[in-house]
Tab-separated table of C-alpha atoms in Angstrom:
chain	number	residue	atom	x	y	z
A	13	ASP	CA	94.988	85.226	109.045
A	14	GLN	CA	98.274	86.256	107.494
A	15	GLN	CA	97.912	87.842	104.090
A	16	VAL	CA	101.663	88.142	103.564
A	17	LYS	CA	103.833	85.233	104.636
A	18	GLN	CA	107.562	84.888	104.915
A	19	ASN	CA	107.928	81.263	105.850
A	20	SER	CA	111.646	81.289	106.550
A	21	PRO	CA	112.460	83.145	109.780
A	22	SER	CA	116.167	83.006	108.982
A	23	LEU	CA	118.613	82.362	106.163
A	24	SER	CA	122.373	81.952	106.222
A	25	VAL	CA	124.475	82.476	103.080
A	26	GLN	CA	128.167	82.607	102.284
A	27	GLU	CA	129.622	85.918	101.121
A	28	GLY	CA	129.651	86.171	97.331
A	29	ARG	CA	126.801	83.691	96.878
A	30	ILE	CA	123.189	84.410	95.988
A	31	SER	CA	120.623	85.094	98.722
A	32	ILE	CA	117.016	84.289	97.865
A	33	LEU	CA	114.305	85.522	100.185
A	34	ASN	CA	110.768	84.351	99.573
A	35	CYS	CA	107.345	85.809	100.218
A	36	ASP	CA	103.853	84.448	99.581
A	37	TYR	CA	100.581	86.333	99.658
A	38	THR	CA	96.950	85.318	99.707
A	39	ASN	CA	95.063	88.442	98.677
A	40	SER	CA	94.632	88.599	94.902
A	41	MET	CA	93.833	92.317	95.204
A	42	PHE	CA	97.453	93.129	96.049
A	43	ASP	CA	98.995	95.019	93.166
A	44	TYR	CA	102.125	96.601	94.577
A	45	PHE	CA	104.893	94.843	96.474
A	46	LEU	CA	107.862	96.190	98.390
A	47	TRP	CA	110.921	94.900	100.206
A	48	TYR	CA	112.359	96.642	103.239
A	49	LYS	CA	115.613	96.019	105.048
A	50	LYS	CA	116.006	96.545	108.774
A	51	TYR	CA	119.135	96.681	110.885
A	52	PRO	CA	118.844	96.247	114.670
A	53	ALA	CA	117.827	99.432	116.530
A	54	GLU	CA	116.999	101.205	113.248
A	55	GLY	CA	113.817	101.725	111.269
A	56	PRO	CA	113.150	99.727	108.079
A	57	THR	CA	114.537	101.240	104.892
A	58	PHE	CA	112.938	100.812	101.499
A	59	LEU	CA	114.901	98.531	99.191
A	60	ILE	CA	112.989	97.762	96.011
A	61	SER	CA	109.429	97.432	94.763
A	62	ILE	CA	107.441	95.915	91.919
A	63	SER	CA	103.986	96.489	90.534
A	64	SER	CA	101.703	93.672	89.470
A	65	ILE	CA	102.045	94.567	85.799
A	66	LYS	CA	105.688	93.463	85.894
A	67	ASP	CA	107.356	90.177	86.722
A	68	LYS	CA	110.839	91.469	87.428
A	69	ASN	CA	112.502	94.606	88.724
A	70	GLU	CA	116.227	95.038	89.114
A	71	ASP	CA	118.306	97.560	91.045
A	72	GLY	CA	122.004	96.832	91.228
A	73	ARG	CA	122.579	93.660	93.226
A	74	PHE	CA	118.895	93.395	94.110
A	75	THR	CA	116.226	91.822	91.904
A	76	VAL	CA	112.626	91.165	92.802
A	77	PHE	CA	110.622	88.552	90.905
A	78	LEU	CA	106.850	88.343	90.951
A	79	ASN	CA	104.823	85.265	90.034
A	80	LYS	CA	101.195	86.378	90.155
A	81	SER	CA	99.692	83.002	89.359
A	82	ALA	CA	101.530	81.468	92.310
A	83	LYS	CA	101.042	84.586	94.478
A	84	HIS	CA	104.741	84.492	95.196
A	85	LEU	CA	107.578	86.969	95.100
A	86	SER	CA	111.240	86.634	95.805
A	87	LEU	CA	114.179	88.936	96.437
A	88	HIS	CA	117.533	87.921	94.987
A	89	ILE	CA	120.748	89.476	96.243
A	90	VAL	CA	123.795	88.787	94.081
A	91	PRO	CA	126.517	88.754	95.223
A	92	SER	CA	125.699	88.731	98.915
A	93	GLN	CA	127.862	90.859	101.197
A	94	PRO	CA	128.267	90.837	104.999
A	95	GLY	CA	126.659	94.280	105.116
A	96	ASP	CA	123.473	92.711	103.732
A	97	SER	CA	122.977	90.920	107.056
A	98	ALA	CA	119.663	92.294	108.319
A	99	VAL	CA	115.993	91.455	108.647
A	100	TYR	CA	114.113	91.700	105.357
A	101	PHE	CA	110.400	92.450	105.304
A	102	CYS	CA	108.101	91.817	102.390
A	103	ALA	CA	105.088	94.155	102.128
A	104	ALA	CA	102.067	94.371	99.864
A	105	SER	CA	99.397	96.913	99.056
A	106	ALA	CA	96.086	96.873	97.205
A	107	LEU	CA	96.336	100.335	95.657
A	108	TYR	CA	93.517	99.926	93.177
A	109	GLY	CA	91.503	98.055	95.764
A	110	GLY	CA	91.091	101.105	97.974
A	111	SER	CA	93.772	100.380	100.558
A	112	GLN	CA	94.756	104.060	100.502
A	113	GLY	CA	98.421	103.215	100.687
A	114	ASN	CA	98.356	100.849	103.639
A	115	LEU	CA	101.043	98.188	103.564
A	116	ILE	CA	100.627	94.661	104.882
A	117	PHE	CA	103.936	93.317	106.157
A	118	GLY	CA	105.265	89.803	106.494
A	119	LYS	CA	106.987	88.760	109.707
A	120	GLY	CA	110.451	89.106	108.245
A	121	THR	CA	113.415	86.905	107.364
A	122	LYS	CA	116.725	87.391	109.128
A	123	LEU	CA	119.559	87.112	106.615
A	124	SER	CA	123.093	86.355	107.813
A	125	VAL	CA	125.893	86.628	105.289
A	126	LYS	CA	129.034	84.880	106.499
A	127	PRO	CA	132.459	86.172	105.380
B	27	ASP	CA	116.197	112.945	101.498
B	28	VAL	CA	113.059	112.097	103.408
B	29	LYS	CA	113.466	112.520	107.116
B	30	VAL	CA	111.154	110.978	109.689
B	31	THR	CA	112.202	111.843	113.216
B	32	GLN	CA	110.993	110.121	116.342
B	33	SER	CA	111.525	112.130	119.500
B	34	SER	CA	113.093	109.392	121.626
B	35	ARG	CA	115.218	106.354	120.791
B	36	TYR	CA	114.753	104.739	124.198
B	37	LEU	CA	112.077	105.290	126.812
B	38	VAL	CA	111.411	103.652	130.174
B	39	LYS	CA	108.036	104.201	131.796
B	40	ARG	CA	106.081	102.776	134.703
B	41	THR	CA	102.799	100.898	134.492
B	42	GLY	CA	99.868	103.300	134.470
B	43	GLU	CA	101.815	106.290	133.172
B	44	LYS	CA	100.577	108.293	130.188
B	45	VAL	CA	103.130	108.071	127.400
B	46	PHE	CA	103.540	110.309	124.363
B	47	LEU	CA	105.555	109.211	121.343
B	48	GLU	CA	106.185	111.986	118.848
B	49	CYS	CA	106.933	111.724	115.146
B	50	VAL	CA	107.774	114.513	112.712
B	51	GLN	CA	108.328	114.279	108.956
B	52	ASP	CA	109.803	116.998	106.782
B	53	MET	CA	108.570	115.987	103.318
B	54	ASP	CA	105.009	117.343	103.390
B	55	HIS	CA	103.668	113.784	103.301
B	56	GLU	CA	99.914	113.287	103.501
B	57	ASN	CA	99.974	109.872	105.166
B	58	MET	CA	101.465	108.961	108.510
B	59	PHE	CA	101.489	105.617	110.314
B	60	TRP	CA	102.343	104.092	113.679
B	61	TYR	CA	103.503	100.471	113.920
B	62	ARG	CA	104.876	98.291	116.637
B	63	GLN	CA	107.448	95.618	115.987
B	64	ASP	CA	107.744	92.540	118.180
B	65	PRO	CA	109.954	89.473	117.677
B	66	GLY	CA	108.240	86.893	115.494
B	67	LEU	CA	105.260	89.162	114.817
B	68	GLY	CA	106.661	91.561	112.242
B	69	LEU	CA	105.256	95.074	111.886
B	70	ARG	CA	101.701	95.589	113.070
B	71	LEU	CA	99.758	98.733	112.254
B	72	ILE	CA	98.348	100.591	115.255
B	73	TYR	CA	96.866	103.768	113.741
B	74	PHE	CA	97.222	105.795	110.577
B	75	SER	CA	96.234	109.202	109.292
B	76	TYR	CA	95.615	110.506	105.770
B	77	ASP	CA	95.170	114.139	106.689
B	78	VAL	CA	95.359	116.627	109.503
B	79	LYS	CA	92.933	115.862	112.336
B	80	MET	CA	92.046	112.598	110.645
B	81	LYS	CA	92.787	109.159	112.100
B	82	GLU	CA	91.932	105.564	111.354
B	83	LYS	CA	92.386	102.437	113.449
B	84	GLY	CA	94.851	99.864	112.273
B	85	ASP	CA	95.049	96.225	113.263
B	86	ILE	CA	95.879	96.668	116.965
B	87	PRO	CA	94.512	100.034	118.215
B	88	GLU	CA	93.474	98.872	121.685
B	89	GLY	CA	95.235	100.800	124.434
B	90	TYR	CA	96.439	103.511	122.059
B	91	SER	CA	95.218	106.810	120.670
B	92	VAL	CA	96.733	109.289	118.220
B	93	SER	CA	96.737	112.967	117.448
B	94	ARG	CA	97.495	114.813	114.221
B	95	GLU	CA	97.050	118.550	114.739
B	96	LYS	CA	99.637	119.506	112.114
B	97	LYS	CA	100.472	117.828	108.844
B	98	GLU	CA	104.070	117.100	109.768
B	99	ARG	CA	103.433	115.704	113.260
B	100	PHE	CA	101.762	112.480	114.327
B	101	SER	CA	101.658	111.533	117.997
B	102	LEU	CA	100.981	108.146	119.532
B	103	ILE	CA	99.521	108.158	123.042
B	104	LEU	CA	99.435	105.343	125.543
B	105	GLU	CA	96.747	106.484	127.965
B	106	SER	CA	97.805	104.088	130.723
B	107	ALA	CA	100.928	102.148	129.864
B	108	SER	CA	100.978	98.418	130.520
B	109	THR	CA	103.801	95.897	130.423
B	110	ASN	CA	102.422	94.279	127.253
B	111	GLN	CA	103.056	97.569	125.473
B	112	THR	CA	106.786	97.108	125.846
B	113	SER	CA	107.897	97.103	122.232
B	114	MET	CA	109.702	98.884	119.397
B	115	TYR	CA	107.453	101.628	118.001
B	116	LEU	CA	107.968	102.785	114.433
B	117	CYS	CA	106.536	105.834	112.730
B	118	ALA	CA	106.296	106.064	108.946
B	119	SER	CA	105.058	108.510	106.335
B	120	SER	CA	104.259	108.487	102.625
B	121	PHE	CA	103.152	110.964	99.976
B	122	GLY	CA	99.758	109.426	99.584
B	123	THR	CA	97.728	107.184	97.382
B	124	GLY	CA	99.542	107.908	94.165
B	125	LEU	CA	97.739	105.590	91.842
B	126	GLY	CA	99.462	107.247	88.915
B	127	HIS	CA	102.839	107.190	90.552
B	128	LEU	CA	103.544	104.104	92.585
B	129	ALA	CA	106.563	105.571	94.337
B	130	LYS	CA	104.206	107.830	96.269
B	131	ASN	CA	103.141	104.790	98.231
B	132	ILE	CA	106.574	103.980	99.581
B	133	GLN	CA	106.583	104.432	103.328
B	134	TYR	CA	109.609	106.013	104.990
B	135	PHE	CA	110.345	105.063	108.555
B	136	GLY	CA	111.857	106.763	111.546
B	137	ALA	CA	114.604	105.128	113.592
B	138	GLY	CA	112.117	103.767	116.121
B	139	THR	CA	111.487	104.186	119.837
B	140	ARG	CA	112.290	101.263	122.104
B	141	LEU	CA	109.728	101.555	124.922
B	142	SER	CA	110.025	99.553	128.117
B	143	VAL	CA	107.110	99.592	130.546
B	144	LEU	CA	108.060	98.378	134.020
């Protein structure tokens, strides 16, 4: 039973355009959400996060949107660059629900940005 | 910068061998985690630890054990390696359950160990 779902295994975008990566979750106790980026043969690196008291968090070209009623979050990358080509993982945590910092990860979306 | 170091990038072992995967972090983090990553399955939690000599099972602990004798070091042990344990193994650490400071919950990962069991 997947609590965090990334329904698109892959996404292809033209350089300079917007990339939108989506993530859905089922557990209403989740209150903190993170996005990680992973290049082949490397560990995931933290990209951006958002708490459940916000609906948007922005960091440079990266913006995460949270829609709590729909249990949906998305990562927008504008403009997309070839170096953004990687696998992106969505993760969630129930901090106030006693998860003690454990993260539940989605299966990832492979983003390809074409020059 | 947070540094999480995994002792080996690539490892080839034979079925039945005992395998040790070592992970060291240099940021005095309380929490440490071991995951495995397989194509189409994402990151799955094997074991985690919130303190020295403390361990908790994750989602897929079967066939694995862990050891945390020092705060900075978390070891994953495959008692008798099998071919279905061929995978990418990732270690991570975080400050802890910082309810007052969400950034404490960000996990930092090592570069991973690609283990092949023949």
